[in-house]
CSV table of C-alpha atoms in Angstrom, one decimal:
chain,number,residue,atom,x,y,z
A,1,MET,CA,92.8,81.2,65.7
A,2,THR,CA,91.7,79.7,62.4
A,3,ASP,CA,94.6,77.4,61.7
A,4,ASN,CA,93.5,73.8,61.3
A,5,THR,CA,96.9,72.2,61.5
A,6,GLN,CA,96.3,68.5,62.1
A,7,LEU,CA,98.3,66.2,64.5
A,8,ASP,CA,98.5,62.4,63.8
A,9,PRO,CA,97.1,61.0,67.1
A,10,LYS,CA,99.3,57.9,66.6
A,11,LYS,CA,102.5,60.0,66.6
A,12,TYR,CA,103.7,61.9,69.8
A,13,GLY,CA,105.2,65.1,68.3
A,14,ARG,CA,104.5,68.5,66.9
A,15,PRO,CA,103.2,69.0,63.3
A,16,ASP,CA,106.7,69.9,62.2
A,17,ASN,CA,107.9,66.4,63.4
A,18,GLU,CA,110.2,68.0,66.1
A,19,ARG,CA,110.7,66.0,69.3
A,20,VAL,CA,108.3,66.8,72.1
A,21,ILE,CA,109.5,66.0,75.7
A,22,PRO,CA,107.0,64.1,77.6
A,23,PHE,CA,106.9,66.4,80.8
A,24,MET,CA,103.6,64.9,82.0
A,25,LYS,CA,104.9,61.3,81.9
A,26,ILE,CA,106.3,61.9,85.5
A,27,SER,CA,103.6,64.2,86.8
A,28,VAL,CA,102.5,61.7,89.3
A,29,PRO,CA,106.0,61.3,90.9
A,30,ALA,CA,106.4,65.0,90.8
A,31,ALA,CA,103.0,65.6,92.5
A,32,ILE,CA,104.2,63.1,95.3
A,33,ILE,CA,107.4,65.1,95.7
A,34,SER,CA,105.7,68.4,95.8
A,35,ILE,CA,103.2,67.3,98.5
A,36,LEU,CA,106.2,65.8,100.5
A,37,LEU,CA,108.2,69.0,100.3
A,38,THR,CA,105.2,71.1,101.3
A,39,VAL,CA,104.4,69.0,104.2
A,40,ALA,CA,107.9,69.1,105.4
A,41,SER,CA,108.1,72.8,104.9
A,42,ILE,CA,104.9,73.4,106.9
A,43,PHE,CA,106.3,71.0,109.6
A,44,PHE,CA,109.7,72.9,110.1
A,45,ILE,CA,107.8,76.3,110.0
A,46,THR,CA,105.4,75.3,112.7
A,47,THR,CA,107.9,73.5,114.9
A,48,LYS,CA,111.3,75.3,114.4
A,49,GLY,CA,109.7,78.7,113.3
A,50,LEU,CA,111.3,81.5,111.3
A,51,ASN,CA,114.3,83.1,112.5
A,52,LEU,CA,112.8,86.6,112.5
A,53,GLY,CA,115.1,89.5,112.0
A,54,LEU,CA,115.0,92.7,113.8
A,55,ASP,CA,112.6,94.2,111.3
A,56,PHE,CA,110.0,91.9,112.8
A,57,THR,CA,111.1,91.4,116.4
A,58,GLY,CA,112.0,95.0,117.0
A,59,GLY,CA,115.4,96.5,117.7
A,60,VAL,CA,117.7,99.4,117.3
A,61,SER,CA,119.2,100.7,114.1
A,62,ALA,CA,122.0,103.3,113.9
A,63,GLU,CA,123.8,105.1,110.8
A,64,LEU,CA,127.6,105.3,111.3
A,65,ASN,CA,130.0,107.4,109.4
A,66,TYR,CA,133.8,106.8,109.6
A,67,SER,CA,136.6,109.1,108.6
A,68,LYS,CA,138.3,106.3,106.8
A,69,PRO,CA,137.2,103.1,105.0
A,70,VAL,CA,136.5,100.4,107.5
A,71,GLN,CA,135.6,96.6,107.4
A,72,ALA,CA,132.1,95.6,108.7
A,73,THR,CA,133.6,92.8,110.8
A,74,ASP,CA,135.8,95.3,112.7
A,75,VAL,CA,132.8,97.3,113.8
A,76,THR,CA,130.8,94.2,114.8
A,77,ALA,CA,133.8,93.0,116.9
A,78,ALA,CA,134.0,96.5,118.5
A,79,LEU,CA,130.4,96.7,119.4
A,80,ALA,CA,130.4,93.2,120.9
A,81,GLN,CA,133.4,94.0,123.0
A,82,ALA,CA,131.3,97.0,124.2
A,83,GLY,CA,128.5,94.7,125.2
A,84,PHE,CA,126.3,95.1,122.0
A,85,LYS,CA,125.7,91.5,121.2
A,86,ASP,CA,124.2,90.1,118.0
A,87,SER,CA,124.8,93.3,116.0
A,88,VAL,CA,124.3,93.2,112.2
A,89,VAL,CA,126.6,95.7,110.3
A,90,GLN,CA,125.9,96.5,106.6
A,91,THR,CA,127.6,99.1,104.5
A,92,LEU,CA,125.4,101.9,103.0
A,93,GLY,CA,127.0,102.5,99.5
A,94,SER,CA,130.6,103.0,100.7
A,95,ASN,CA,133.0,101.4,103.3
A,96,ARG,CA,132.8,104.6,105.2
A,97,ASP,CA,128.9,104.7,105.8
A,98,LEU,CA,127.5,101.8,107.8
A,99,MET,CA,124.1,100.7,109.1
A,100,VAL,CA,124.1,98.9,112.6
A,101,ARG,CA,121.1,96.8,113.5
A,102,MET,CA,120.9,95.1,117.0
A,103,PRO,CA,118.3,93.8,119.5
A,104,VAL,CA,116.4,96.2,121.7
A,105,GLN,CA,118.5,97.5,124.5
A,106,GLU,CA,116.3,97.8,127.7
A,107,HIS,CA,118.8,99.5,129.7
A,108,ALA,CA,119.1,102.7,127.7
A,109,GLU,CA,117.0,105.3,126.0
A,110,ALA,CA,117.5,106.7,122.3
A,111,ALA,CA,119.7,109.5,123.5
A,112,ASP,CA,121.7,107.4,125.8
A,113,LEU,CA,122.2,104.8,123.1
A,114,THR,CA,123.6,107.5,120.6
A,115,LYS,CA,126.4,108.2,123.1
A,116,GLU,CA,127.0,104.4,123.9
A,117,ILE,CA,127.1,103.4,120.3
A,118,THR,CA,129.3,106.4,119.5
A,119,ALA,CA,131.9,105.3,122.0
A,120,ALA,CA,131.6,101.6,121.2
A,121,ALA,CA,132.1,102.2,117.5
A,122,GLN,CA,135.4,104.0,117.8
A,123,LEU,CA,138.2,102.3,116.2
A,124,PRO,CA,142.0,103.0,116.4
A,125,GLY,CA,142.9,105.8,114.1
A,126,ASN,CA,139.5,105.9,112.6
A,127,LYS,CA,136.8,108.3,114.1
A,128,ALA,CA,133.1,107.3,114.0
A,129,GLU,CA,130.2,109.5,114.1
A,130,VAL,CA,126.6,108.3,114.8
A,131,HIS,CA,124.1,110.3,112.5
A,132,LYS,CA,120.7,108.7,113.6
A,133,VAL,CA,119.4,106.2,116.1
A,134,ASP,CA,116.1,104.5,115.8
A,135,VAL,CA,114.4,102.3,118.2
A,136,VAL,CA,111.7,100.0,116.9
A,137,GLY,CA,109.5,98.2,119.7
A,138,GLY,CA,108.7,94.6,119.5
A,139,GLN,CA,104.9,95.4,119.1
A,140,VAL,CA,105.6,97.4,116.0
A,141,GLY,CA,107.7,94.7,114.6
A,142,ASN,CA,104.8,92.1,115.3
A,143,GLU,CA,102.3,94.3,113.5
A,144,LEU,CA,104.7,94.6,110.5
A,145,TYR,CA,105.0,90.8,110.5
A,146,LEU,CA,101.3,90.4,110.3
A,147,ARG,CA,100.8,93.0,107.7
A,148,SER,CA,103.5,91.3,105.5
A,149,GLY,CA,101.6,88.0,105.7
A,150,GLY,CA,98.3,89.8,104.8
A,151,ALA,CA,100.1,91.4,101.6
A,152,VAL,CA,101.3,88.1,100.4
A,153,ALA,CA,97.7,86.6,100.8
A,154,LEU,CA,96.3,89.5,99.0
A,155,ALA,CA,98.7,89.2,96.2
A,156,LEU,CA,97.9,85.4,95.7
A,157,LEU,CA,94.2,86.2,95.7
A,158,LEU,CA,94.5,89.1,93.1
A,159,MET,CA,96.7,86.8,90.9
A,160,LEU,CA,94.0,84.2,90.9
A,161,VAL,CA,91.4,86.7,89.7
A,162,TYR,CA,93.9,87.9,87.0
A,163,VAL,CA,94.7,84.5,85.6
A,164,THR,CA,91.0,83.6,85.7
A,165,ILE,CA,90.0,86.7,83.7
A,166,ARG,CA,92.7,86.2,81.1
A,167,PHE,CA,92.9,82.4,80.7
A,168,GLU,CA,90.7,80.0,82.4
A,169,PHE,CA,89.9,79.1,86.2
A,170,LYS,CA,91.5,75.6,86.1
A,171,LEU,CA,95.0,77.2,84.8
A,172,ALA,CA,94.4,80.1,87.6
A,173,MET,CA,94.0,77.5,90.4
A,174,GLY,CA,97.1,75.7,89.2
A,175,ALA,CA,98.9,78.9,89.1
A,176,VAL,CA,97.9,79.9,92.6
A,177,LEU,CA,98.8,76.4,94.0
A,178,SER,CA,102.3,76.8,92.4
A,179,LEU,CA,102.9,80.2,93.9
A,180,PHE,CA,101.7,78.8,97.4
A,181,HIS,CA,104.2,75.9,96.9
A,182,ASP,CA,107.1,78.3,96.1
A,183,ILE,CA,106.3,80.5,99.0
A,184,ILE,CA,106.1,77.4,101.5
A,185,VAL,CA,109.0,75.5,100.3
A,186,THR,CA,111.3,78.6,100.4
A,187,LEU,CA,110.0,79.6,104.0
A,188,GLY,CA,110.5,76.0,104.9
A,189,ILE,CA,114.0,76.0,103.9
A,190,PHE,CA,114.7,79.1,105.7
A,191,ALA,CA,113.0,77.7,108.9
A,192,LEU,CA,115.0,74.4,108.6
A,193,MET,CA,118.3,76.2,108.2
A,194,GLN,CA,117.3,79.0,110.6
A,195,TRP,CA,118.6,81.6,108.2
A,196,PRO,CA,117.5,85.2,109.1
A,197,PHE,CA,114.2,86.2,107.9
A,198,ASP,CA,113.9,90.1,107.5
A,199,LEU,CA,112.3,92.6,105.2
A,200,THR,CA,114.8,91.8,102.3
A,201,VAL,CA,113.8,88.1,102.4
A,202,LEU,CA,110.1,89.3,102.3
A,203,ALA,CA,110.9,91.3,99.2
A,204,ALA,CA,112.5,88.3,97.6
A,205,ILE,CA,109.3,86.1,98.4
A,206,LEU,CA,107.3,88.8,96.4
A,207,ALA,CA,109.9,88.7,93.7
A,208,ILE,CA,109.6,84.8,93.6
A,209,ILE,CA,105.9,85.2,93.2
A,210,GLY,CA,106.3,87.6,90.3
A,211,PHE,CA,108.9,85.4,88.7
A,212,SER,CA,106.8,82.1,88.9
A,213,LEU,CA,103.6,83.9,87.9
A,214,ASN,CA,105.2,85.2,84.7
A,215,ASP,CA,106.4,81.7,83.8
A,216,ASN,CA,102.9,80.3,84.4
A,217,ILE,CA,101.3,83.1,82.2
A,218,VAL,CA,103.7,82.2,79.3
A,219,VAL,CA,102.9,78.5,79.6
A,220,SER,CA,99.3,79.1,79.8
A,221,ASP,CA,99.3,81.4,76.8
A,222,ARG,CA,101.0,78.8,74.8
A,223,ILE,CA,98.6,76.0,76.0
A,224,ARG,CA,95.6,78.2,75.0
A,225,GLU,CA,97.1,78.8,71.6
A,226,ASN,CA,97.8,75.2,70.9
A,227,PHE,CA,94.4,74.0,72.1
A,228,ARG,CA,93.0,76.4,69.5
A,229,LYS,CA,95.1,75.5,66.5
A,230,ILE,CA,96.0,71.8,67.0
A,231,ARG,CA,93.3,69.2,66.1
A,232,GLY,CA,93.2,65.6,67.0
A,233,ALA,CA,95.6,65.7,69.9
A,234,GLU,CA,95.0,64.7,73.5
A,235,PRO,CA,95.0,67.4,76.2
A,236,VAL,CA,98.2,65.8,77.6
A,237,GLU,CA,99.9,66.0,74.3
A,238,ILE,CA,98.8,69.7,73.8
A,239,ILE,CA,100.4,70.5,77.3
A,240,ASN,CA,103.7,68.5,76.5
A,241,ILE,CA,103.9,70.4,73.2
A,242,ALA,CA,103.4,73.7,75.0
A,243,LEU,CA,105.9,73.0,77.6
A,244,THR,CA,108.5,72.0,75.1
A,245,GLU,CA,107.9,75.1,72.9
A,246,THR,CA,108.4,77.3,76.1
A,247,LEU,CA,111.4,75.3,77.5
A,248,ARG,CA,114.1,77.4,75.8
A,249,ARG,CA,112.6,80.6,77.0
A,250,THR,CA,112.2,79.3,80.5
A,251,VAL,CA,115.9,78.1,80.5
A,252,HIS,CA,117.1,81.3,79.3
A,253,THR,CA,115.1,83.4,81.7
A,254,SER,CA,116.0,81.3,84.6
A,255,MET,CA,119.8,81.0,83.9
A,256,THR,CA,119.9,85.0,83.3
A,257,LEU,CA,118.3,85.5,86.8
A,258,LEU,CA,120.5,83.1,88.5
A,259,LEU,CA,123.6,84.9,87.1
A,260,VAL,CA,122.3,88.1,88.4
A,261,VAL,CA,121.4,86.4,91.8
A,262,LEU,CA,124.8,84.8,92.1
A,263,ALA,CA,126.5,88.1,91.6
A,264,MET,CA,124.4,89.6,94.3
A,265,MET,CA,125.2,86.7,96.6
A,266,PHE,CA,128.9,87.0,96.3
A,267,LEU,CA,129.4,90.5,95.6
A,268,GLY,CA,126.4,92.5,97.0
A,269,GLY,CA,127.7,92.3,100.6
A,270,ASP,CA,125.7,91.5,103.7
A,271,GLY,CA,122.8,93.8,102.8
A,272,LEU,CA,121.9,91.5,99.8
A,273,LYS,CA,123.1,88.2,101.1
A,274,TRP,CA,119.8,86.7,102.4
A,275,PHE,CA,117.7,88.4,99.5
A,276,SER,CA,119.8,86.6,97.1
A,277,VAL,CA,119.7,83.1,98.9
A,278,ALA,CA,115.9,83.4,98.9
A,279,MET,CA,116.0,84.3,95.2
A,280,PHE,CA,118.3,81.5,94.4
A,281,VAL,CA,116.0,79.0,96.1
A,282,GLY,CA,113.0,80.5,94.6
A,283,VAL,CA,114.2,80.3,90.9
A,284,PHE,CA,114.6,76.6,91.1
A,285,VAL,CA,111.2,75.9,92.9
A,286,GLY,CA,109.3,78.4,90.8
A,287,THR,CA,110.7,76.9,87.4
A,288,TYR,CA,109.7,73.3,88.6
A,289,SER,CA,106.4,74.3,90.1
A,290,SER,CA,105.3,76.1,86.9
A,291,ILE,CA,105.6,72.7,85.0
A,292,TYR,CA,104.6,70.0,87.6
A,293,ILE,CA,102.1,72.0,89.7
A,294,GLY,CA,100.5,74.8,87.7
A,295,THR,CA,99.8,72.8,84.4
A,296,ALA,CA,99.6,69.5,85.9
A,297,PHE,CA,96.9,70.4,88.3
A,298,ALA,CA,94.8,72.0,85.2
A,299,LEU,CA,95.4,68.7,83.4
A,300,TRP,CA,94.2,66.8,86.5
A,301,ARG,CA,91.1,69.0,86.6
A,302,GLY,CA,90.2,68.0,83.0
A,303,LEU,CA,91.4,71.0,81.0
A,304,ASN,CA,90.4,70.6,77.4
A,305,ARG,CA,89.8,72.4,74.2
A,306,GLN,CA,86.2,73.4,75.1
A,307,ASP,CA,87.7,75.5,78.0
A,308,PHE,CA,89.2,77.9,75.4
A,309,ILE,CA,86.3,78.3,72.8
A,310,VAL,CA,85.0,81.8,72.8
């Protein structure tokens, strides 16, 4: 950048005299709120624990096909009446094809389970056929749980390396801290409310990481650009200008994603319910953290124009 645009240090605003929102003016209260939210989330995760789904605890899954369209609630009631408690029934593309998941049934082998589930799933005037029954042991589910945690940790490490190479280490540390904050707060809410945590929620966590990182990268790119082209401004002014300039893009992106998430939440059925809930929480938390954790941390670490001189 060779633009030598001058900014009057006595005036808080952009060179074109447009209003700049003083985001960093409340950075200290926001940091306190973030710390309290993180501590509370860790407390709920360690004391109440996550309500792990069958993907992580082990269980039985079966695919059902009905001759006529059927409601998932009717199938759940029929299975409960036959002794299959805590069953989760989801549609597979149509109201005739269903997926049933339930805790491990210790009293029967897979072959016996096929017969028992077939008999239990029959509805008046609507014949059911079981196509496949899979049994996942608790040890396999626990291994999957540990591997999932490792995958999230590896993703954070690689993102730290990426942002460091592309921008600057102070911004990279802020971005990773904001991602960690997003994950912990989302998990803390799930632990507090005891909402089920399964593979779909884990997929939402990874999507939240991508969404929040993208927001951090857009802001970081504008911060770097403004540090290089605006002279005579304090770092806090540069960051406020960058956040103001990217605010419209952030609002449009977040609102568009929220509309999609709300559509999935109310129209996507049980299969997308908790994925949508996790994404709904993550959009708000991620948008907040990219401003008051990612950039605020870099400013606290002394981010200045010298960091971007090639």
